[in-house]
CSV table of C-alpha atoms and ligand atoms in Angstrom, one decimal:
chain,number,residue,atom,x,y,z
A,1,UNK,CA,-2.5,23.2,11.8
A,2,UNK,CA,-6.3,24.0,12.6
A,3,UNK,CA,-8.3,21.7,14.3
A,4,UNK,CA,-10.8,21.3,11.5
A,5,UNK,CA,-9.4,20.2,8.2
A,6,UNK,CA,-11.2,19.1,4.9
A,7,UNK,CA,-8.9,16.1,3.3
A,8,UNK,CA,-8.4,14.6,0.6
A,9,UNK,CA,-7.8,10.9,0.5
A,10,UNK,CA,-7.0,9.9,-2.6
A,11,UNK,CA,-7.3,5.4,-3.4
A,12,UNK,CA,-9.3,5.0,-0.2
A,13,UNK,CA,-10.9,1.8,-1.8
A,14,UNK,CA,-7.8,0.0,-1.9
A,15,UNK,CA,-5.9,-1.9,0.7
A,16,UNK,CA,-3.9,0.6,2.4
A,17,UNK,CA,-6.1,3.4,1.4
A,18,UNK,CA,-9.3,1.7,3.2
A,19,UNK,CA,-7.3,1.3,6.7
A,20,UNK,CA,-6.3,5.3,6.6
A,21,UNK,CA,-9.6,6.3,5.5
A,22,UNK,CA,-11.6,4.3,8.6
A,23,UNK,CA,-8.7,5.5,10.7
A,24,UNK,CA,-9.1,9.0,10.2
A,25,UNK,CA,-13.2,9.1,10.0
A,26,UNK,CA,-13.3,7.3,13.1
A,27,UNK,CA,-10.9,9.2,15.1
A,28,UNK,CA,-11.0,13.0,13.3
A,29,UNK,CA,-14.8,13.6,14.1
A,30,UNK,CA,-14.2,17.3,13.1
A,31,UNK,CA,-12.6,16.8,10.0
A,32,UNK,CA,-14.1,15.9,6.7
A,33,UNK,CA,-12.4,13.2,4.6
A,34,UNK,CA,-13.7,13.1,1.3
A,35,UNK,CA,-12.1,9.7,-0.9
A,36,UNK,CA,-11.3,10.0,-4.2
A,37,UNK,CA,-10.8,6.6,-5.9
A,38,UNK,CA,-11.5,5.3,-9.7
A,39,UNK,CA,-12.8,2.0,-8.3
A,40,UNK,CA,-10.5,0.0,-10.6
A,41,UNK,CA,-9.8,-4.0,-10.2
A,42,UNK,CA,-8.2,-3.0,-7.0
A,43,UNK,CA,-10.6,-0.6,-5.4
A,44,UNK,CA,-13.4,-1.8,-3.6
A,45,UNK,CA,-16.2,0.1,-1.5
A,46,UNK,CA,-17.1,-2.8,0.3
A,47,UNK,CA,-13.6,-2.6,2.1
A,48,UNK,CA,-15.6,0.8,3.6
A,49,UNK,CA,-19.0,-1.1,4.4
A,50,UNK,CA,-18.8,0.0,8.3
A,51,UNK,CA,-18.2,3.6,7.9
A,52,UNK,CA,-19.9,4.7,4.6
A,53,UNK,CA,-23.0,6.3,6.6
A,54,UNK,CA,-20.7,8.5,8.6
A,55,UNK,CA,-21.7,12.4,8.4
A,56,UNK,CA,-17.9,13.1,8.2
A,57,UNK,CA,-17.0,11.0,5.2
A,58,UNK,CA,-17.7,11.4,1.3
A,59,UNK,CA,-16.9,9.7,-1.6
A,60,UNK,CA,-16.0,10.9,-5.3
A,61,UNK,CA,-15.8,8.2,-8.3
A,62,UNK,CA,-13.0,10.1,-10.3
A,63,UNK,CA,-9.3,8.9,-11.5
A,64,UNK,CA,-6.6,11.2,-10.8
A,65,UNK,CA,-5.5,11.7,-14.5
A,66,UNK,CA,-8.8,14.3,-14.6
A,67,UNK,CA,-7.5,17.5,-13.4
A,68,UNK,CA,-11.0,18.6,-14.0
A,69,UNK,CA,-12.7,16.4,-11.6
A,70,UNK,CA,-9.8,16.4,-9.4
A,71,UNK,CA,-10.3,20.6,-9.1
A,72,UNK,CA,-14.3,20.5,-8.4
A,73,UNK,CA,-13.6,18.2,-5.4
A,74,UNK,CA,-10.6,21.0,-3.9
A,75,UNK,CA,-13.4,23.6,-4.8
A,76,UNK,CA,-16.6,21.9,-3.8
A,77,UNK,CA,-15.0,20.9,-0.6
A,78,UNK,CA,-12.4,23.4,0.1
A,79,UNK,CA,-9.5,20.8,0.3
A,80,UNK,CA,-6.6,21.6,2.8
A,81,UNK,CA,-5.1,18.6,3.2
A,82,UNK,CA,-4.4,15.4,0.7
A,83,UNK,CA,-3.0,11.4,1.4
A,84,UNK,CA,-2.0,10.4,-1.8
A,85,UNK,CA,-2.0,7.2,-2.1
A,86,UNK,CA,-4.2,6.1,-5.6
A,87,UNK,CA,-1.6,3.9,-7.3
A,88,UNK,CA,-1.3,1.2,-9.4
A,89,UNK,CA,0.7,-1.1,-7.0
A,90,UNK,CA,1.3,-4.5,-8.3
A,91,UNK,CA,4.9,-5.4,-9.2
A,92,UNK,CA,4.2,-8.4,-11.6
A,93,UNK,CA,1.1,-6.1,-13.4
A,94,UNK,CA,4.0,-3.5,-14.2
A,95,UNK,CA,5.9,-5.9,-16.3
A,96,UNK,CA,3.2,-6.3,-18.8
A,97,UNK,CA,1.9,-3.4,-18.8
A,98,UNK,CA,4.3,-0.6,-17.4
A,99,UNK,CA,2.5,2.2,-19.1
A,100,UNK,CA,-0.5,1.7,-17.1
A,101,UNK,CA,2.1,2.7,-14.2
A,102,UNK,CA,3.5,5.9,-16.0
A,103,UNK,CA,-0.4,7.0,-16.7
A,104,UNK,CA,-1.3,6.8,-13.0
A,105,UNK,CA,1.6,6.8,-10.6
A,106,UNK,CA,3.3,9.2,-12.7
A,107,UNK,CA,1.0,11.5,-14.9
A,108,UNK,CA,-1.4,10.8,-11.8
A,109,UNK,CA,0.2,12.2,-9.5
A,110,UNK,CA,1.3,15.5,-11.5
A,111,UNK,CA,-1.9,15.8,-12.1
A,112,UNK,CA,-2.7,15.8,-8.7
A,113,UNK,CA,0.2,18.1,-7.8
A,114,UNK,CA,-0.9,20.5,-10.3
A,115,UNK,CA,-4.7,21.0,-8.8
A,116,UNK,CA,-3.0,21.7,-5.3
A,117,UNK,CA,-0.2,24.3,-6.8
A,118,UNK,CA,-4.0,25.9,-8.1
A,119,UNK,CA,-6.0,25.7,-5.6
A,120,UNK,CA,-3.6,26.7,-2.5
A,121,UNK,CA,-1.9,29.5,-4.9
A,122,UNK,CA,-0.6,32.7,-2.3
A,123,UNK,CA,-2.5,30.5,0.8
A,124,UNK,CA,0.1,27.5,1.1
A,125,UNK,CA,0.4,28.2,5.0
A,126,UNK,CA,-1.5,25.2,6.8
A,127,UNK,CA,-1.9,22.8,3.3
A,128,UNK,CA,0.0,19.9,3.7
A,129,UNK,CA,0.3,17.3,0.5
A,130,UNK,CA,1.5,14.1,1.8
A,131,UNK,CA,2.5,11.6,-1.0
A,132,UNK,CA,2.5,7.7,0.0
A,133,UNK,CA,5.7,6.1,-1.3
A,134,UNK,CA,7.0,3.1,-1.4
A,135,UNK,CA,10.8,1.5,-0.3
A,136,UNK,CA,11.2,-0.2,-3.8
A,137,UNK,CA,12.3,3.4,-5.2
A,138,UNK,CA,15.8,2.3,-3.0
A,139,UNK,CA,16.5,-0.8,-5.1
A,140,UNK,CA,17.3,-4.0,-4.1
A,141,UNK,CA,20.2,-4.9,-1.0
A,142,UNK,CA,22.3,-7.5,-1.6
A,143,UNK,CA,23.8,-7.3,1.6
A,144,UNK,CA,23.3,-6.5,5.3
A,145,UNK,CA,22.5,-3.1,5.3
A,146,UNK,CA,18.9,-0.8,5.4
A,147,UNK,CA,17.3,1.7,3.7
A,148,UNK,CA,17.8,5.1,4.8
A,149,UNK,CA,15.9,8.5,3.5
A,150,UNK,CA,19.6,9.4,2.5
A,151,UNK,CA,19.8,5.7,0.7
A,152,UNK,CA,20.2,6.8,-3.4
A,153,UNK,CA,17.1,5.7,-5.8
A,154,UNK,CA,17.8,3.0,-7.4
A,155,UNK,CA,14.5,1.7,-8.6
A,156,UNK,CA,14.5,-1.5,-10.4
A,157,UNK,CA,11.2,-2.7,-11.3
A,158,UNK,CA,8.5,-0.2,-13.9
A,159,UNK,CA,6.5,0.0,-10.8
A,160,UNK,CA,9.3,1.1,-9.0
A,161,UNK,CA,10.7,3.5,-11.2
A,162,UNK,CA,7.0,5.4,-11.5
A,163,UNK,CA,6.8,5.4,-7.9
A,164,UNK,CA,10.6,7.0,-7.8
A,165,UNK,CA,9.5,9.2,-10.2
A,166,UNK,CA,6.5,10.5,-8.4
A,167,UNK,CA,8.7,11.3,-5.3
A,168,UNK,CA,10.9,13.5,-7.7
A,169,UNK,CA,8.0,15.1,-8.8
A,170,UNK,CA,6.3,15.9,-5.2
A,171,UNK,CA,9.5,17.5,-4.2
A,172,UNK,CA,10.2,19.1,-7.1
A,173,UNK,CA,6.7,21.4,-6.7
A,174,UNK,CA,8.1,21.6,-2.9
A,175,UNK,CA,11.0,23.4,-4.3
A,176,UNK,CA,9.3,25.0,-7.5
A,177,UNK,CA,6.4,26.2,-6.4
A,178,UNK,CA,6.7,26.1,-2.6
A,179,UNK,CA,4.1,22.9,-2.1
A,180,UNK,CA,4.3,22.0,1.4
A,181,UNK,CA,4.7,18.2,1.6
A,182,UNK,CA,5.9,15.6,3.1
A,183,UNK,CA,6.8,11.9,2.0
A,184,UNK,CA,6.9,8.6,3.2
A,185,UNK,CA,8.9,5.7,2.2
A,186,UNK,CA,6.9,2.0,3.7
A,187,UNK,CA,7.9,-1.8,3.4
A,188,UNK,CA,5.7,-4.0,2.2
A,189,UNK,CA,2.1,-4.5,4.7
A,190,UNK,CA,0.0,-6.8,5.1
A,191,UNK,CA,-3.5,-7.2,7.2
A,192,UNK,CA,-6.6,-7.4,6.0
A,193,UNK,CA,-8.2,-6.1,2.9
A,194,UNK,CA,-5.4,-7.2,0.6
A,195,UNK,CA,-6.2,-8.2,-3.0
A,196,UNK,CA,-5.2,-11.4,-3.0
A,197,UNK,CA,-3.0,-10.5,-5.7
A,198,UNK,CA,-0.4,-10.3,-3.6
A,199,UNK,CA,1.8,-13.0,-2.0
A,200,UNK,CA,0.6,-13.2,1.3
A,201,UNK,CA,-3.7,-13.2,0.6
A,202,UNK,CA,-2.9,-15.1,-2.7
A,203,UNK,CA,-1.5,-17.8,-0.4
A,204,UNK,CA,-4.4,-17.8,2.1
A,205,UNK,CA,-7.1,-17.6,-0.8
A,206,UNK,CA,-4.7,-21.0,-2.4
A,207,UNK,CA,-4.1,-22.6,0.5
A,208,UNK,CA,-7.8,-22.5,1.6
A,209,UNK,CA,-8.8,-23.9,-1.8
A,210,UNK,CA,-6.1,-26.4,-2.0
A,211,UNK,CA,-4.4,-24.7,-5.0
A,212,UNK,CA,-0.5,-24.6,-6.2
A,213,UNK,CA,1.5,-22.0,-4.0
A,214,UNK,CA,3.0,-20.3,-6.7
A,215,UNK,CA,6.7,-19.3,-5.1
A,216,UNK,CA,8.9,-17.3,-7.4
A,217,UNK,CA,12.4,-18.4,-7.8
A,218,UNK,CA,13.8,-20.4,-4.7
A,219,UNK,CA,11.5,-18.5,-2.4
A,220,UNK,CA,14.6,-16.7,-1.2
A,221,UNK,CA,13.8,-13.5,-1.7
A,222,UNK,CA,13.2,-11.2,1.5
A,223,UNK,CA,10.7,-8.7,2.3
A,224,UNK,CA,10.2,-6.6,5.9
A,225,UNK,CA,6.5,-6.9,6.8
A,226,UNK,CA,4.5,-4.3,8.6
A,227,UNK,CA,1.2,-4.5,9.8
A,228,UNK,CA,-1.3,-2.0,7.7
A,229,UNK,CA,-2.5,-0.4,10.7
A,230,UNK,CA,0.7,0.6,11.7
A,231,UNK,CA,1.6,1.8,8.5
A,232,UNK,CA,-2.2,3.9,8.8
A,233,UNK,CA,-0.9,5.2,12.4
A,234,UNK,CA,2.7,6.2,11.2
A,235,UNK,CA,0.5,8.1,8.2
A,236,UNK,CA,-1.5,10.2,10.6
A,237,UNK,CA,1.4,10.7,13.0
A,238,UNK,CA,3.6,12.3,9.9
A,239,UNK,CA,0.2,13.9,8.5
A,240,UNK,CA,0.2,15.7,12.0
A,241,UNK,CA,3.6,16.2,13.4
A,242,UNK,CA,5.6,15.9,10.2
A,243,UNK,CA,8.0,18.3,9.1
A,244,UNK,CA,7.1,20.1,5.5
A,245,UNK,CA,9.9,19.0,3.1
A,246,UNK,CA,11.0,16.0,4.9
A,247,UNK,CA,11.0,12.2,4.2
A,248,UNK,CA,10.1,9.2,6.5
A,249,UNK,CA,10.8,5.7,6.6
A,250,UNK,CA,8.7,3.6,7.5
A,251,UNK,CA,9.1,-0.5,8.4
A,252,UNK,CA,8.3,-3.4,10.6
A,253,UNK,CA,11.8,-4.5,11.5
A,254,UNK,CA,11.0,-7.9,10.5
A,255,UNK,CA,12.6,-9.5,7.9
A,256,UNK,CA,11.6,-13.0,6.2
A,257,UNK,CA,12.6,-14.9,3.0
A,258,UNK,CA,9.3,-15.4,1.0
A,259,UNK,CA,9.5,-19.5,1.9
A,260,UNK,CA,10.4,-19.1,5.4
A,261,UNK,CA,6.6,-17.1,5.0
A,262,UNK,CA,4.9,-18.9,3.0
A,263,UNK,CA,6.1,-21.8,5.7
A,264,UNK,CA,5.1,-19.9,8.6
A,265,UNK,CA,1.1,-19.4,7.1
A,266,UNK,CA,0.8,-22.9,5.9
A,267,UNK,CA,1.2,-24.1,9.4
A,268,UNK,CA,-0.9,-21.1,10.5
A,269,UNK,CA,-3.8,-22.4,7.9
A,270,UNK,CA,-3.3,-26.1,9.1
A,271,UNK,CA,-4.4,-25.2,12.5
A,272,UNK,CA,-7.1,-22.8,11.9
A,273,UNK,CA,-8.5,-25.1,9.1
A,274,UNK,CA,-8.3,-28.4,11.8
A,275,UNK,CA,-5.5,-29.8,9.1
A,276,UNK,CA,-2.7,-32.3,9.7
A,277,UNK,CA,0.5,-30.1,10.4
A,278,UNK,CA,2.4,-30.3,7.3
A,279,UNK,CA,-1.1,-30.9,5.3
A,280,UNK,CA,-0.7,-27.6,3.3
A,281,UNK,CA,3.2,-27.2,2.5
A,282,UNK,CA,2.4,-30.0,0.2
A,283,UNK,CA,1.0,-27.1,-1.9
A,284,UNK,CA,4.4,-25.2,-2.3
A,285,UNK,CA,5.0,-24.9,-6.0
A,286,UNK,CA,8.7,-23.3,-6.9
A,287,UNK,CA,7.5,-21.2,-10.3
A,288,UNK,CA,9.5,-18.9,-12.6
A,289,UNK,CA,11.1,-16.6,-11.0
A,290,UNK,CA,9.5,-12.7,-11.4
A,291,UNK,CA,11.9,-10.7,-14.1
A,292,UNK,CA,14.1,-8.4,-12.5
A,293,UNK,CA,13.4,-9.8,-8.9
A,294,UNK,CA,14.6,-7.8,-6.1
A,295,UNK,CA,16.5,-9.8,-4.1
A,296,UNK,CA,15.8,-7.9,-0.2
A,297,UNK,CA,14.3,-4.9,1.1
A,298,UNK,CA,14.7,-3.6,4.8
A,299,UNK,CA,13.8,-0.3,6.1
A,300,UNK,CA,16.0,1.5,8.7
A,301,UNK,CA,12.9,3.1,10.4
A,302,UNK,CA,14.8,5.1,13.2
A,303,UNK,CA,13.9,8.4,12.4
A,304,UNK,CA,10.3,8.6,12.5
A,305,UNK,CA,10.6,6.5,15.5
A,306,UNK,CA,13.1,8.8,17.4
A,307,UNK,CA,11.7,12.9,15.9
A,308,UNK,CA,7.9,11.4,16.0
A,309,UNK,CA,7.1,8.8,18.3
A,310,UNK,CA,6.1,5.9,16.0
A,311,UNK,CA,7.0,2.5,16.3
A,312,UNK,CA,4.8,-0.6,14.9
A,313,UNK,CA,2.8,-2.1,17.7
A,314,UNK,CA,2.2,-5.2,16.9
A,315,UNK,CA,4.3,-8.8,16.8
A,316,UNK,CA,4.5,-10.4,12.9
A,317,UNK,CA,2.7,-13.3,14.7
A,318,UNK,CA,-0.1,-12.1,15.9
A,319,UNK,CA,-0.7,-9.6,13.3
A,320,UNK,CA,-0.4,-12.6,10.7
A,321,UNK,CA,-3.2,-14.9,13.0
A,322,UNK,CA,-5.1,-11.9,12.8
A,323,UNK,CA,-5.2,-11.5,8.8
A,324,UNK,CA,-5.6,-15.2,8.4
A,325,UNK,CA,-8.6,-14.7,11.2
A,326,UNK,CA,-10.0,-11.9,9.1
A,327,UNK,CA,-9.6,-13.9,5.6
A,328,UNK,CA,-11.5,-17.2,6.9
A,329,UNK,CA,-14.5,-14.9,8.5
A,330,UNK,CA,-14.4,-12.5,5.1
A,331,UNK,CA,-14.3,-15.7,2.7
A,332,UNK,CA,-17.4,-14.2,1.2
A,333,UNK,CA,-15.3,-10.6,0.7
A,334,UNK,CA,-12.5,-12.7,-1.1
A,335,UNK,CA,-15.0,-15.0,-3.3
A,336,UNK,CA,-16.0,-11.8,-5.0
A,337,UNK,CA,-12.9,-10.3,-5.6
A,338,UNK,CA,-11.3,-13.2,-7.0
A,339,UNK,CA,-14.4,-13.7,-9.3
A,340,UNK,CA,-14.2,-12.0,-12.8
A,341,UNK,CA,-11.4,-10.1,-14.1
A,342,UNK,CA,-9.3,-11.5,-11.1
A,343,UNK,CA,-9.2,-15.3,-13.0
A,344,UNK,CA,-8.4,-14.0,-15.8
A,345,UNK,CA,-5.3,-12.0,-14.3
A,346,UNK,CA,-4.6,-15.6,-12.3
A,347,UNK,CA,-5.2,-17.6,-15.4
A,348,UNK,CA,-2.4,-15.8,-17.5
A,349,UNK,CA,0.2,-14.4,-15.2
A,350,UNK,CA,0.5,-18.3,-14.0
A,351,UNK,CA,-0.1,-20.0,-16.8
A,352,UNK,CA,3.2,-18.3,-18.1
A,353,UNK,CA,5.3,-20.2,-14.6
B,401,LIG,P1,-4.1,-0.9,-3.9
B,401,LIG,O1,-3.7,-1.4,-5.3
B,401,LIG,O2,-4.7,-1.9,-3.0
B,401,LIG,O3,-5.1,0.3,-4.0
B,401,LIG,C1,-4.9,1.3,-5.0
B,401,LIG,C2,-6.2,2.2,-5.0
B,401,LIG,O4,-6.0,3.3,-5.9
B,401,LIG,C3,-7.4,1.4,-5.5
B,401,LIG,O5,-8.5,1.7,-4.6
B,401,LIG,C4,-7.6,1.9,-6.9
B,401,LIG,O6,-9.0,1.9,-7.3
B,401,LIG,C5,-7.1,3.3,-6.8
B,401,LIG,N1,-6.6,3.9,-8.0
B,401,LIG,C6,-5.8,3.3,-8.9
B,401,LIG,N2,-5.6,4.0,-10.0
B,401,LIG,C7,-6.3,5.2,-9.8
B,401,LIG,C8,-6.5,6.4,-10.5
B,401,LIG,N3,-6.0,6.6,-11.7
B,401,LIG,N4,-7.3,7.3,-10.0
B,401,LIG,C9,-7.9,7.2,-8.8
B,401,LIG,N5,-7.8,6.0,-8.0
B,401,LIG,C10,-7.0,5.1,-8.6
B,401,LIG,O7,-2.7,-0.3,-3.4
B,401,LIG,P2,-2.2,-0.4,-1.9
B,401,LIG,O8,-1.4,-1.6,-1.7
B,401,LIG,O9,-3.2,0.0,-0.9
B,401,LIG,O10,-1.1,0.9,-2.0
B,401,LIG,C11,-1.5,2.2,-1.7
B,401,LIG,C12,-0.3,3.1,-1.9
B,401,LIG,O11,0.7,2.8,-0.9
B,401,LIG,C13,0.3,3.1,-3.2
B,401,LIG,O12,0.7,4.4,-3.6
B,401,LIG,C14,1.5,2.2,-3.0
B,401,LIG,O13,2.5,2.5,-3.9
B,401,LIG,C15,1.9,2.5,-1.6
B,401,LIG,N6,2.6,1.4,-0.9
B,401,LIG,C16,2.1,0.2,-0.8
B,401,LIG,C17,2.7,-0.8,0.0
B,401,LIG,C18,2.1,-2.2,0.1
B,401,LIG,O14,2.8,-3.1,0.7
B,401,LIG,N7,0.9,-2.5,-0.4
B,401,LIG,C19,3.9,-0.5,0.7
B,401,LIG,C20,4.4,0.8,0.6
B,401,LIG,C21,3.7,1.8,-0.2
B,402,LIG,O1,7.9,-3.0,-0.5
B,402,LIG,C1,6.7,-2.3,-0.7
B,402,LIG,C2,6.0,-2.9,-1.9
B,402,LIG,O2,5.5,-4.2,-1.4
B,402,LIG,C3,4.8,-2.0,-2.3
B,402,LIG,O3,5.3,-0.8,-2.8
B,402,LIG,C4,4.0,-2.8,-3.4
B,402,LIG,O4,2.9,-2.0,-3.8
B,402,LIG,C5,3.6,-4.1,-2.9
B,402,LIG,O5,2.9,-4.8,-3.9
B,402,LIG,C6,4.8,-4.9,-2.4
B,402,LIG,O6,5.6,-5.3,-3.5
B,402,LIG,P1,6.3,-6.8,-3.6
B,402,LIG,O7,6.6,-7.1,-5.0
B,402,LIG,O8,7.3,-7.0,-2.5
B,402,LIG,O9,5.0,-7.7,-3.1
B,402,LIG,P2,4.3,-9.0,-3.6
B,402,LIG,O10,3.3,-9.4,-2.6
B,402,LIG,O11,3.9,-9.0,-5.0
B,402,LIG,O12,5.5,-10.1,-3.5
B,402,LIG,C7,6.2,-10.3,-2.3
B,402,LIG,C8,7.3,-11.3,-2.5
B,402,LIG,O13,6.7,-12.6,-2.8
B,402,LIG,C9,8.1,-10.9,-3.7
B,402,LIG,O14,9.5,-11.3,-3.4
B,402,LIG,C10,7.6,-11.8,-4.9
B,402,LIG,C11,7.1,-13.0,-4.1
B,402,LIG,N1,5.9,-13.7,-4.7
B,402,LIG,C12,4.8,-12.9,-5.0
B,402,LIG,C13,3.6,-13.5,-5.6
B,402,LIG,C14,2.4,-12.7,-5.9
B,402,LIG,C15,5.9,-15.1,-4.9
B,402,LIG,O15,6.9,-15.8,-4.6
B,402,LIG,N2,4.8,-15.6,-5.5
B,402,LIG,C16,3.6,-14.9,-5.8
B,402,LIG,O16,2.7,-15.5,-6.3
């Protein structure tokens, strides 16, 4: 690969998205990373604040369905390299309304697949198209074992099952058309810049304002958390050193039933907020369980540690004090993103628990 590369970053506003995007301005001077986002409920400029001004970054307003706009921006800037990750991501959201997730992660990403097949026609050598997956395409474990990149899909939610479809589709162009790409499989993150959507900033942003702590089910259900920047360092280290063709998991090795977690930040919150221990448990609400509810996820992340050198570099601990840090000194960042259409969303996906 050439020193200089012009990317293409594609839901840069969003959580994960923001973290790649800062990580690559700030430590790729040479390259140009231009971030293509739609700015919906979940994408946020303000997540980008500290490095908007930088002479090495750019940002387009455009949704990925819109070939057209997508094809000016490989033209305009001569696009080498993309990071897909514009998605719609939120589990519970694709249960009422799973077509927004076909239109998006699905027709989205063809889209997107499409423009590159274009624009890199007889000049694929170099161009890399690196699609951001998830580990829900693997289904849910209901034992001890671990995802591997040989594990079967076995999606189970509509988010999952357009995310599983948009790997097919990425390696189907790698075999159709010769696409070089390369695809990641991650547990679920957290840090800061979360919509607080999501369990662990919705139960900061609750906990801080002495609201229910909505848990679904018995709170038994187990996710394997990894810190976002890790999961933006294990990007660039497969963006660079990743073999075209080839899949990487991606995980924190650190499993925790959702209550155990929920636990863990209440007592976390109680300290930073001068509380009495036990002060904010109180809140824990058992709710209706989500439909469908993967029961456990775990990634077996041995291979990108052992071929590429990754491993996550920080302890569930600290990176969690950290997040809760960043929350209670960003309370202004989380008042406006939980103000319009966000209490709507809260007011009816609770109301029905
Ligand atoms: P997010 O919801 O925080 O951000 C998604 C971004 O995509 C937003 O900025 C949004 O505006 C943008 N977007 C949505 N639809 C778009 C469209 N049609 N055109 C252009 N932009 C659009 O999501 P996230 O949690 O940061 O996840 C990013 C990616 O990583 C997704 O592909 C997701 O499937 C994957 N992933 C997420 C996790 C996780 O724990 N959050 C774990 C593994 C993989
Ligand atoms: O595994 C990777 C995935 O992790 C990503 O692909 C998704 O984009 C991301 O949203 C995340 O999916 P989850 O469904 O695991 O994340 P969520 O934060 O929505 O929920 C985590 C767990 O907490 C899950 O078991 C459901 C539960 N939960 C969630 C919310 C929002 C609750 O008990 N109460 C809640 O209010």
């Amino acid at each position: 690969m050439t020193s200089k590369r012009n990317i293409l970053i594609t839901g840069g506003a969003g959580f994960i998205g923001s973290h790649v995007v800062r990580r690559f301005v700030t430590k790729y001077p040479d390259y140009r990373i231009i971030n293509l986002d739609a700015l919906t409920y979940a994408g946020n400029l303000e997540n980008l604040r500290d490095i908007e001004n930088a002479p090495n970054y750019g940002f387009v307003k455009a949704d990925i369905c819109d070939g057209e706009a997508v094809a000016n921006v490989f033209k305009e800037f001569a696009i080498d390299g993309v990071i897909h990750l514009a998605a719609e991501s939120h589990v519970d959201r694709s249960i009422t309304d799973p077509l927004a997730f076909v239109r998006t992660n699905v027709f989205g990403t063809v889209t997107l697949l499409n423009v590159a097949k274009e624009a890199w026609k007889g000049a694929m050598e170099g161009k890399r198209f690196y699609h951001v997956s998830t580990d829900e395409v693997y289904g849910s474990l209901h034992d001890d074992s671990l995802f591997l990149e040989t594990t079967p899909y076995d999606p189970q939610s509509p988010y999952s099952a357009s995310k599983a479809s948009s790997d097919h589709f990425v390696r189907a162009y790698g075999n159709t058309y010769k696409l070089p790409f390369v695809v990641s499989n991650c547990s679920n993150n957290y840090g800061s810049h979360h919509f607080p959507e999501k369990l662990i900033p919705l139960m900061i942003n609750n906990i801080r304002n002495n609201k229910p702590l909505p848990v679904y089910g018995k709170g038994e259900n187990v996710r394997d958390w990894l810190w976002v920047e890790d999961h933006a360092a294990a990007i660039d280290t497969i963006f660079h050193n990743g073999v075209n063709g080839e899949t990487y998991n991606i995980g924190g090795h650190n499993e925790w039933k959702n209550i155990d977690l929920v636990h863990l930040l209440c007592s976390i919150m109680d300290r930073k907020l001068g509380r009495a221990e036990g002060e904010s448990a109180k809140l824990i609400t058992y709710v209706t369980d989500r439909a469908g509810h993967d029961l456990r996820y775990a990634i077996d992340a041995g291979k990108i540690e052992r071929e590429l050198g990754w491993k996550p570099s920080i302890r569930f601990e600290e990176g969690l004090e950290r997040t809760v840090d960043w929350y209670l000194a960003n309370t202004e960042w989380l008042d406006h993103v939980t103000s319009g259409t966000y209490q709507q969303y809260y007011n009816e996906h609770y109301a029905q628990r």
